[in-house]
Coordinates of C-alpha atoms and ligand atoms in Angstrom, one line a residue:
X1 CA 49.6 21.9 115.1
X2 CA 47.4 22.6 118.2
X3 CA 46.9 26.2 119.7
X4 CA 48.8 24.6 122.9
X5 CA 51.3 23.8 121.3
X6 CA 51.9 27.6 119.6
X7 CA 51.6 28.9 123.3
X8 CA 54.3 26.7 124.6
X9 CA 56.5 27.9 122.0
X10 CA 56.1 31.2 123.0
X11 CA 56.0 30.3 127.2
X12 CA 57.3 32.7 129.2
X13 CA 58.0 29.9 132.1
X14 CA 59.8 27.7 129.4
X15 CA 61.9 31.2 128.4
X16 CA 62.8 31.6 132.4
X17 CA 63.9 28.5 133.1
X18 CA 66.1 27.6 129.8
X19 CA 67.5 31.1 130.3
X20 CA 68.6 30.4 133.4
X21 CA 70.4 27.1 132.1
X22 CA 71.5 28.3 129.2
X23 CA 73.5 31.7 131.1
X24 CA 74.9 29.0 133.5
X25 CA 76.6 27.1 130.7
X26 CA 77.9 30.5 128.9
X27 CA 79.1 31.8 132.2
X28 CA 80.7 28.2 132.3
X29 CA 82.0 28.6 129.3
X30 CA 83.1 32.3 129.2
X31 CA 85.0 31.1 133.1
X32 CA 87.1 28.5 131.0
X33 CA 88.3 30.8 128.1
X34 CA 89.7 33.4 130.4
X35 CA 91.6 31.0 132.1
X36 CA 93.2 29.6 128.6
X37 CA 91.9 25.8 129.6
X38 CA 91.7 24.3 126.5
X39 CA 92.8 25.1 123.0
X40 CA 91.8 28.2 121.1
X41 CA 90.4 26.3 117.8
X42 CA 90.1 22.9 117.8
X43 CA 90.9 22.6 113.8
X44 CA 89.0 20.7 111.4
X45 CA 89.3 20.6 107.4
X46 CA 85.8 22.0 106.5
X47 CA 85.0 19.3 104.2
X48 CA 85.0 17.3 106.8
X49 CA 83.0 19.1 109.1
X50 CA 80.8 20.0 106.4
X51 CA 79.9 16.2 106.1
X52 CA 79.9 16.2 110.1
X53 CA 76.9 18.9 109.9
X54 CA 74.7 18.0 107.4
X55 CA 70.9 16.4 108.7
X56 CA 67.4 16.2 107.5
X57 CA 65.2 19.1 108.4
X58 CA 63.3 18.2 111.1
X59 CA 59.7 17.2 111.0
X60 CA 58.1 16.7 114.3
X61 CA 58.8 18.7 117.5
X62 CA 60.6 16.6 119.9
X63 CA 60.7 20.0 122.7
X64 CA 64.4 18.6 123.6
X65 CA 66.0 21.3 125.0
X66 CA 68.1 19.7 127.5
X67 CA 69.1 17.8 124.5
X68 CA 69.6 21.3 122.9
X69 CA 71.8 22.8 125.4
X70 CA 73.8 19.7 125.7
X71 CA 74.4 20.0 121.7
X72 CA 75.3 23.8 122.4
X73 CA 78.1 22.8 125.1
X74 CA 79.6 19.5 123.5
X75 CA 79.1 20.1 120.1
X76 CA 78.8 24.3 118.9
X77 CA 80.5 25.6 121.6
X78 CA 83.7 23.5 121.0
X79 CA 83.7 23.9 117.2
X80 CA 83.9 28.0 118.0
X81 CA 86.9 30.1 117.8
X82 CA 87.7 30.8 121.6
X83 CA 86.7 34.3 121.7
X84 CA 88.1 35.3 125.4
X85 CA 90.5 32.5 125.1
X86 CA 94.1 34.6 126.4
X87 CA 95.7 33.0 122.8
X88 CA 93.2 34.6 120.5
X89 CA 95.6 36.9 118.9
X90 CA 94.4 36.7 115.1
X91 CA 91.8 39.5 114.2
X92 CA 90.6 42.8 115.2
X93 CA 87.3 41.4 116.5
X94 CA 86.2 42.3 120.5
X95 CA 86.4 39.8 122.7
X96 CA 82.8 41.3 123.8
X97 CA 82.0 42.5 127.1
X98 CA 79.6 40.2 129.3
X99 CA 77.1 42.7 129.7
X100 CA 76.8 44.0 126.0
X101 CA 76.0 40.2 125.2
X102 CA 72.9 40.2 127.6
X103 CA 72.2 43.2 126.2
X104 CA 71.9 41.8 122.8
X105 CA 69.6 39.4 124.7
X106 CA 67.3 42.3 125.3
X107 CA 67.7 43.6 121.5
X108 CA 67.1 40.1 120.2
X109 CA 63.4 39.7 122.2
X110 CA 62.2 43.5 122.0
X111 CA 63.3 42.9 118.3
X112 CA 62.8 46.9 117.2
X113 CA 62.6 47.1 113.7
X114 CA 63.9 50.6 114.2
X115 CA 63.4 51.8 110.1
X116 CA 60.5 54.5 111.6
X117 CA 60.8 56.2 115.4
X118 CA 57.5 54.3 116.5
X119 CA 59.6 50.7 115.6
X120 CA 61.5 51.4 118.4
X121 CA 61.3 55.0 120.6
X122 CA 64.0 53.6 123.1
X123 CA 66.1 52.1 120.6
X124 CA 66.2 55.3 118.4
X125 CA 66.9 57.7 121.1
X126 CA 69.4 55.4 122.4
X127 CA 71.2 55.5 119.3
X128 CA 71.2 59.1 118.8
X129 CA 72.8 59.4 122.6
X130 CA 75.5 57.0 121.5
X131 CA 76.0 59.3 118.0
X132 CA 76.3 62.0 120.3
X133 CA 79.0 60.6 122.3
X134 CA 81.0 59.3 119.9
X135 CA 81.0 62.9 117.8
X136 CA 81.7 64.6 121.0
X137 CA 84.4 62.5 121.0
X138 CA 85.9 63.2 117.6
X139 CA 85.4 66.7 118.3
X140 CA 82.3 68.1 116.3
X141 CA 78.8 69.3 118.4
X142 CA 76.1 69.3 116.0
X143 CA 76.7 66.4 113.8
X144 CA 74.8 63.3 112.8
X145 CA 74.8 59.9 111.7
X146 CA 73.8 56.5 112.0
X147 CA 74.5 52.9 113.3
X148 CA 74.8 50.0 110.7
X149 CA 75.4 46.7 110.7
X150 CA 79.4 46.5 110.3
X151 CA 82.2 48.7 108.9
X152 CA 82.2 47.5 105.4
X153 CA 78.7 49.0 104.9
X154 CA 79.6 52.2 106.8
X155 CA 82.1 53.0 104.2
X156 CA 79.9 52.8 101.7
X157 CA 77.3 54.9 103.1
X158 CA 79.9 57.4 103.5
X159 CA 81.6 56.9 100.3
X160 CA 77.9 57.3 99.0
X161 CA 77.1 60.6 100.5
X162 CA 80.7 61.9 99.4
X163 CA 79.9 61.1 96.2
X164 CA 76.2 62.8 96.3
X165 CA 78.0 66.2 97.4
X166 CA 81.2 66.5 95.6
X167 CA 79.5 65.7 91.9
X168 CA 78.1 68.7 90.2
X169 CA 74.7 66.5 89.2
X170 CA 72.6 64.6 91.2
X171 CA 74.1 61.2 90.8
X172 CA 71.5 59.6 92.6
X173 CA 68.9 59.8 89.9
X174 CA 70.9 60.5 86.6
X175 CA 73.3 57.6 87.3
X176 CA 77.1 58.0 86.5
X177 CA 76.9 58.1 82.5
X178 CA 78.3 61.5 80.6
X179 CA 79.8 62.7 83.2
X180 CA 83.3 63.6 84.0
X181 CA 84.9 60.3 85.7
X182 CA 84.8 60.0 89.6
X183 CA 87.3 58.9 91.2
X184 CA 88.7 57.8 95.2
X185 CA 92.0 58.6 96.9
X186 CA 92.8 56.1 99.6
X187 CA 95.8 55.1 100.9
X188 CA 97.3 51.3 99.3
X189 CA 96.5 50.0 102.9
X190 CA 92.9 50.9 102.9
X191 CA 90.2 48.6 103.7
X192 CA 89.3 46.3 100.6
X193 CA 85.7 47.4 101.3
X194 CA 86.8 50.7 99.7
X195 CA 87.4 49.4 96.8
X196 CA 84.3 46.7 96.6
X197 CA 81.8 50.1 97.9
X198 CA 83.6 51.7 94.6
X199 CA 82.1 48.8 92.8
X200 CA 79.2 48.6 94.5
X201 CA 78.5 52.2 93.6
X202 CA 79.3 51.5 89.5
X203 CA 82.6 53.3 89.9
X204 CA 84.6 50.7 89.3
X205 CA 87.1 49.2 91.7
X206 CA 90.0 50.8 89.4
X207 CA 88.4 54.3 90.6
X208 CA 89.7 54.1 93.7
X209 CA 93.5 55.6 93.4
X210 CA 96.2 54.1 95.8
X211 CA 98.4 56.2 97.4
X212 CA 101.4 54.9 98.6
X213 CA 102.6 54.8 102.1
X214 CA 105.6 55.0 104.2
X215 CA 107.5 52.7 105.7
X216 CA 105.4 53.0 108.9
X217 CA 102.2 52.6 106.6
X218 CA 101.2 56.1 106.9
X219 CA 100.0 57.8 103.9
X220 CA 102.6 59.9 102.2
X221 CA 101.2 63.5 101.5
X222 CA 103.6 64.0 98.6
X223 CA 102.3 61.4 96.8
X224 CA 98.5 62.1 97.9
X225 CA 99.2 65.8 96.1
X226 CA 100.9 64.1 92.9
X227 CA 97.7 62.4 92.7
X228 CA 95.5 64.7 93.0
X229 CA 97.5 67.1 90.2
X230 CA 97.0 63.6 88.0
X231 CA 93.1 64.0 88.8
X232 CA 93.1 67.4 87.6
X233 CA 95.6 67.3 84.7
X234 CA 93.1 63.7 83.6
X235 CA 89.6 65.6 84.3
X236 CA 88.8 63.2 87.2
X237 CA 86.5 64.2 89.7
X238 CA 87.6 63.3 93.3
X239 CA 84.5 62.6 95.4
X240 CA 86.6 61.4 98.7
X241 CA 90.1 61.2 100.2
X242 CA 89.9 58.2 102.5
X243 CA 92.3 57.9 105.4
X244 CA 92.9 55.1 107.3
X245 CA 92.9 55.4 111.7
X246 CA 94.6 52.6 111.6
X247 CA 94.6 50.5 108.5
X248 CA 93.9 46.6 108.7
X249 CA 97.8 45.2 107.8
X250 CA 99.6 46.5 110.4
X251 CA 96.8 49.5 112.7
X252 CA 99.1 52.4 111.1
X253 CA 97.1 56.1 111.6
X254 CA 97.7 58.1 108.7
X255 CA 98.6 61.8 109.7
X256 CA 94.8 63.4 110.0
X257 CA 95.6 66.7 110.7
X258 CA 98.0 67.0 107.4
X259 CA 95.3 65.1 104.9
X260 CA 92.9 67.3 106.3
X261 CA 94.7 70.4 106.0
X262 CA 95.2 69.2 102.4
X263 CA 91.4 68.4 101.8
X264 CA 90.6 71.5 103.2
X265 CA 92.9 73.8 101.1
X266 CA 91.5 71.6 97.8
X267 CA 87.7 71.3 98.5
X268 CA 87.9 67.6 98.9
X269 CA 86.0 65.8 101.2
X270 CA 87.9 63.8 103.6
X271 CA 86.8 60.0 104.9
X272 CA 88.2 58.9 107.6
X273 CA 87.7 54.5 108.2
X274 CA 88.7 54.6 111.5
X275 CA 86.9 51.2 111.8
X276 CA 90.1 49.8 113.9
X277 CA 91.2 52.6 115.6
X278 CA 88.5 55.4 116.0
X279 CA 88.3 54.2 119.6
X280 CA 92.0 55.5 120.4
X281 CA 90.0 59.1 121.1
X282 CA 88.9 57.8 124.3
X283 CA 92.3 57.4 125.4
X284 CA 93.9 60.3 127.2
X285 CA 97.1 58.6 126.7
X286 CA 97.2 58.1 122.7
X287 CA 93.9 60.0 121.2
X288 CA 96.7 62.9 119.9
X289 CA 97.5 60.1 117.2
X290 CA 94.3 61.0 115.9
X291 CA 94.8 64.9 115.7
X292 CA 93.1 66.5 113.0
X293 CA 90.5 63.7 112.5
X294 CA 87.8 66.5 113.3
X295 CA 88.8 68.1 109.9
X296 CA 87.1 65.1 108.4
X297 CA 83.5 65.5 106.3
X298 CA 82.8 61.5 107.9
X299 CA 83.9 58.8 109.9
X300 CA 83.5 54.9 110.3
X301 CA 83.7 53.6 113.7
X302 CA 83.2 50.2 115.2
X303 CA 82.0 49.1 118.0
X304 CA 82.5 45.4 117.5
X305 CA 86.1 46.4 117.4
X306 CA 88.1 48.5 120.1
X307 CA 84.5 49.2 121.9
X308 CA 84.5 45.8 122.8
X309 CA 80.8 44.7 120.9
X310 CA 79.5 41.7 120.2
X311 CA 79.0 42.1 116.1
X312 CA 77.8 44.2 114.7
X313 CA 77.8 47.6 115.8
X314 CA 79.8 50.4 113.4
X315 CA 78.7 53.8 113.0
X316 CA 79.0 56.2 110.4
X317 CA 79.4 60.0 111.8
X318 CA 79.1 63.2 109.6
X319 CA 80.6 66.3 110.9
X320 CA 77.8 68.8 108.9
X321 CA 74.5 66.8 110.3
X322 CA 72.7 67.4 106.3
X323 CA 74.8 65.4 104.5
X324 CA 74.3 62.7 107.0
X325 CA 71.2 62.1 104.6
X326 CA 73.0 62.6 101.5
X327 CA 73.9 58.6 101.0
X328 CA 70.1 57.7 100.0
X329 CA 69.2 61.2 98.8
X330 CA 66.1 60.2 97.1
X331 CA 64.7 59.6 100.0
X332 CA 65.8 62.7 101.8
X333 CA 64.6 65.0 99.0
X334 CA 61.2 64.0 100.1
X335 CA 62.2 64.4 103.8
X336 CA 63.5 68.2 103.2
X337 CA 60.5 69.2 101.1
X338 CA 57.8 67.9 103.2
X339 CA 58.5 70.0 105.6
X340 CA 58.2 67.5 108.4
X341 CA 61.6 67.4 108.7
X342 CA 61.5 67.8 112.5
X343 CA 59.8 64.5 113.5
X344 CA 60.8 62.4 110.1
X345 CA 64.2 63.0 111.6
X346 CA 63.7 60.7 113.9
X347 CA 63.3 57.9 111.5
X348 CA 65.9 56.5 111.0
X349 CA 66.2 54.8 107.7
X350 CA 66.6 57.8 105.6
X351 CA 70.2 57.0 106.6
X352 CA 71.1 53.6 106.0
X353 CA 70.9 51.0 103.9
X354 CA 69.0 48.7 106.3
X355 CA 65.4 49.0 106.6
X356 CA 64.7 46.5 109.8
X357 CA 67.9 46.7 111.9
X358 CA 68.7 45.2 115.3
X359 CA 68.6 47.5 118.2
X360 CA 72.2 47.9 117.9
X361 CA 72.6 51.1 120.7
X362 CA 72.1 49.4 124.1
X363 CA 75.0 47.5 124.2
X364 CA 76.7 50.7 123.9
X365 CA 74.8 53.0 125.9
X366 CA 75.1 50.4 129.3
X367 CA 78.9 49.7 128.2
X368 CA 79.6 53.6 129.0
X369 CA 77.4 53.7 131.3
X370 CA 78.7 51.1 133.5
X371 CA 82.1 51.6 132.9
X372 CA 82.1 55.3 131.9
X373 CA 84.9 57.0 129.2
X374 CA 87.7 55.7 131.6
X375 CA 86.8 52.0 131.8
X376 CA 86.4 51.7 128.1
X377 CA 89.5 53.8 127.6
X378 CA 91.3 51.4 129.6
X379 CA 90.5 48.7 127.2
X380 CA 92.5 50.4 124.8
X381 CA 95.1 51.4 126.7
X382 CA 95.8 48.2 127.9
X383 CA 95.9 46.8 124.2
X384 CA 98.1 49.2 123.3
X385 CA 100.7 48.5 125.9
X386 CA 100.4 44.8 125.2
X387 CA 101.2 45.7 121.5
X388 CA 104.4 47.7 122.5
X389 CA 105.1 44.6 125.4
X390 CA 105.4 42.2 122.5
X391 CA 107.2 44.4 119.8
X392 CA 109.8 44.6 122.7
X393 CA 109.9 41.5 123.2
X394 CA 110.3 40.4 119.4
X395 CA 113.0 43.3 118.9
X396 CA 114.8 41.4 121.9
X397 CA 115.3 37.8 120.0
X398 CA 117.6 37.3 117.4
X399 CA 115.8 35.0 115.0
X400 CA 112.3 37.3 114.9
X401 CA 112.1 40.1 112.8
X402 CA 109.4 43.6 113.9
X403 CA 107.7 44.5 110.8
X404 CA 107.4 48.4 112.4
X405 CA 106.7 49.8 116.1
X406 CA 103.1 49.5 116.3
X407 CA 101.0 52.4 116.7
X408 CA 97.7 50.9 117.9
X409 CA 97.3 47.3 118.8
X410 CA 98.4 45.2 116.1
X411 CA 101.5 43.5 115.3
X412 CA 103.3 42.7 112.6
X413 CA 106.3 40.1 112.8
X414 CA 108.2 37.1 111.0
X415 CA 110.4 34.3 112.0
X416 CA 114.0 34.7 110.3
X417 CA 116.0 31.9 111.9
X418 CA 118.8 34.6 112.3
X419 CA 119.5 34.0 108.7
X420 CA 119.6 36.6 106.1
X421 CA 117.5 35.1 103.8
X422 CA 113.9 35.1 105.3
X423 CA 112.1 33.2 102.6
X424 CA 114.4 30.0 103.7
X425 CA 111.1 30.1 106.3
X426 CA 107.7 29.9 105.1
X427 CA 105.7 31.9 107.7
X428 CA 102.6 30.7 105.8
X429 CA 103.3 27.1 106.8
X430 CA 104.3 28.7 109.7
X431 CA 101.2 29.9 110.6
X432 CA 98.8 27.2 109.3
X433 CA 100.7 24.4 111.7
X434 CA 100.0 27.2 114.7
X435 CA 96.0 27.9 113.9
X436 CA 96.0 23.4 113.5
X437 CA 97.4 23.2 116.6
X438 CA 95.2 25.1 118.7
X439 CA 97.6 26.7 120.8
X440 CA 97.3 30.0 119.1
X441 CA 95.2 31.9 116.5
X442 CA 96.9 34.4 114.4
X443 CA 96.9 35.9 110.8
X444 CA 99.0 36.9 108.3
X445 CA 99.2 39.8 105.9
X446 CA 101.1 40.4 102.5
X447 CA 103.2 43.9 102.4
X448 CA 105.0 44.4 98.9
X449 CA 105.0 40.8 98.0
X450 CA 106.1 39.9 101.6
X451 CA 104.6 37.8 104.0
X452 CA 104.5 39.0 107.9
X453 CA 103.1 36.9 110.8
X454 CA 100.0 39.7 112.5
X455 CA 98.6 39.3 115.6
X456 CA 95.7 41.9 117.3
X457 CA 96.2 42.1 120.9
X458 CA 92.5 42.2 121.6
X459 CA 92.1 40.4 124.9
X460 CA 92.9 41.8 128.3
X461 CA 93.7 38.5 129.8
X462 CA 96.5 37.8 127.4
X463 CA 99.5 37.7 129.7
X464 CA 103.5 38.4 129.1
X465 CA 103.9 34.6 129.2
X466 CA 101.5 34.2 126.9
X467 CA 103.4 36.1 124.8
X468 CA 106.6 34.6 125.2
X469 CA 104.9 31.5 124.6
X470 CA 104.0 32.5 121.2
X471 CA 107.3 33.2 120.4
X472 CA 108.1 29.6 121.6
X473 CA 105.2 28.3 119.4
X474 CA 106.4 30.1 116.4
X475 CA 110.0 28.3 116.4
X476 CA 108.5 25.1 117.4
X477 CA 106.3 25.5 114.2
X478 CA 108.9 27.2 112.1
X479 CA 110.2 23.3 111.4
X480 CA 113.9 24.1 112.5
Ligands
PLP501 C1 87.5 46.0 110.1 C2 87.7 47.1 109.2 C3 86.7 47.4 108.2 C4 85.5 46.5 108.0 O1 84.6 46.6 109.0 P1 83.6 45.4 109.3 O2 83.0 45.9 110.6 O3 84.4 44.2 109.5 O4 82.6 45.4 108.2 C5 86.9 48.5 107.5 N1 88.0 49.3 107.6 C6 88.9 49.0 108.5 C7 90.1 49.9 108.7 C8 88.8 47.9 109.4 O5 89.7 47.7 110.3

């Protein structure tokens, strides 16, 4: 290939003018999912599709991008989950703010590798402005920690540097053999990646010890104390107590202030996956759910979540700033005994997993600092009072049955028929002919061998009508 060819690739004009084109088709785009034209999935078996997609790799250029764009809008675009669309009701994931995506724009070009400081100056002090907030937040002042690329991996960095402090030997380089057994409280509604970061670590996913919950799906302290007497009474080290703020099945907050108390009184250091619900602290209104969350040793929180991110943002906080290094000690030893601890600091892969890492702090940082504490609390809070909206509205019909109030945005329902007998409907089937037939997308989750109908109420624009809709859809489906 020519030199001239090279430079187009990387043209500056080209970039300018398929920019242009290619914002006016999202901004097309994001203008029809707000206003619910069209259906939120249009379903296709994947086997299908899978055929569908499949092509040579291509050989020669062919510098189609009109061509390119017109495959973005008729073919990708179409075959995507409508992410703004009013009836996307299914996960916890942000329908992202319009700003953070151009923002990830600017993250994507700059491309900051962000392992060392000099990767990426702006990128790191961005990020340790957003840690700032976000522990101001939770209530500590001189605590640290780091973004990463998702939740799943923040627990584990956490879980990591719980485990590094609350085992008598250094873990890190002896391994976990001939030593007394460690072990994990979490609640039974904790994250599965609790249990796969116990695995990951050589635990074993048995280490992690479920405690059980009440009917709201809070954790029960009784039963947390029973199991920690067991730990004792078996020799078990316990290297974290994980709560949930709130927990994937049904957005429950465990009570903080009493597990902390608890981890406090016993040594025990306290995790709390507020992955979901962190967020809630920006919200005059309901951030006292979360009382006692400063108690805790870390915390996970999303952005891609209740911060309204495009994926992935999550951070992982630690109330004393040290043990933010603790998860890849061997690292750190060298950190803390090189005595260049003041500018290695800044470098911020002694805390992750990641070396390279998107610029993942922008987003953030113009998020608050276009809309400020109050816009993005009013996310939240408008979530929230959709949840309640519809659990009123599903306590109000005689054939639907409320799982539990909800207590941050998600909830959890089924379709009885106004029979006793709710397995007479399969809300499995139930849900499959809805998520087919585009007119909604929601999930499901399996309490104590039961199966409840779970939607997130992510989106702003989702309406009251929408809602009642829903509950039209789910009878229509129901096959009665
Ligand atoms: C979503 C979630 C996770 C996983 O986070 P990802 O960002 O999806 O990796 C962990 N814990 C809880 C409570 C969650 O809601």
């Amino acid at each position: 290939m020519n030199k001239d060819a090279i430079t187009q690739m990387f043209s500056p004009d080209q970039f300018r003018e398929t920019g242009y084109q290619l914002i006016e088709l999202l901004a097309e785009h994001l203008e029809q999912q707000l206003s619910g034209r069209g259906n939120v999935l249009n379903w296709h078996e994947p086997v299908t599709e899978d055929k569908h997609w499949q092509q040579p790799i291509p050989q020669q250029a062919n510098l189609d991008i009109s061509g390119l764009l017109d495959k973005l809008k008729t073919e990708i675009l179409p075959a995507s989950l409508a992410i703004h669309h009013p009836h996307n009701l299914g996960h916890q994931v942000a329908t992202p703010l319009p700003i953070a995506a151009l923002c990830d724009l600017v993250a994507a070009l700059t491309n900051q590798a962000m392992a060392v400081y000099e990767t990426g100056p702006s990128a790191t002090m961005l990020e340790r402005q957003v840690l700032r907030w976000l522990c101001e937040l939770i209530g500590w002042d001189t605590s640290e920690g780091v973004l990463t690329s998702g939740g799943a991996q923040a627990n584990l960095t956490a879980l990591l540097a719980a485990r590094q402090h609350s085992a008598d030997w250094n873990v890190w380089q002896e391994g976990l053999s001939a030593h007394s057994q460690l072990c994990i409280l979490a609640s039974e509604h904790a994250h599965y990646s609790i249990a796969r970061a116990a695995g990951i670590m050589g635990l074993g996913s048995n280490a992690v010890i479920k405690i059980a919950a009440d009917q709201n799906g809070r954790m029960l302290l009784d039963a947390l104390n029973a199991a920690h007497s067991q730990c004792l009474l078996e020799n078990k080290k316990i290297i974290a107590v994980v709560a949930s703020a709130g927990c994937t099945p049904t957005g429950s907050i465990d009570p903080l202030r009493e597990i902390g108390e608890f981890c406090v009184a016993n040594h025990l250091w306290l995790h709390v996956d507020g992955a979901h619900g962190a967020s809630t602290l920006m919200s005059q209104q309901h951030k006292h759910k979360l009382d006692g969350i400063e108690l805790a040793d870390s915390v996970v929180w999303d952005g891609h979540k209740l911060l309204y991110m495009p994926a992935t943002v999550s951070a992982v906080l630690f109330r004393n700033a040290k043990a933010s290094y603790a998860a890849f000690n061997q690292d750190a030893s060298y950190l803390f005994n090189s005595g260049k601890m003041e500018t290695e600091a800044f470098n911020v892969s002694y805390r992750t997993i990641e070396c390279t890492k998107r610029m993942m702090a922008l987003k953030l940082w113009a998020a608050f600092s276009l809309y400020g504490l109050e816009g993005m609390a009013s996310l939240v809070d408008e979530g929230f009072a959709k949840a309640q909206l519809f659990a009123e509205k599903l306590a109000a019909q005689p054939d639907f049955e409320l799982l539990m109030q909800p207590q941050t945005n998600i909830v959890c329902f089924r379709f009885t028929g106004g029979v006793e007998t709710t397995e007479k409907f399969n809300q499995a089937k139930i849900r499959n002919n809805i998520v087919q037939s585009g007119e909604f997308h929601l999930t499901q989750v399996e309490l104590h061998s039961e199966l409840w109908l779970r939607t997130t109420l992510m989106n702003p624009f989702t309406s009251g009508s929408d809602l009642d809709e829903l509950i039209e859809s789910v009878r229509k489906h129901s096959g009665h």
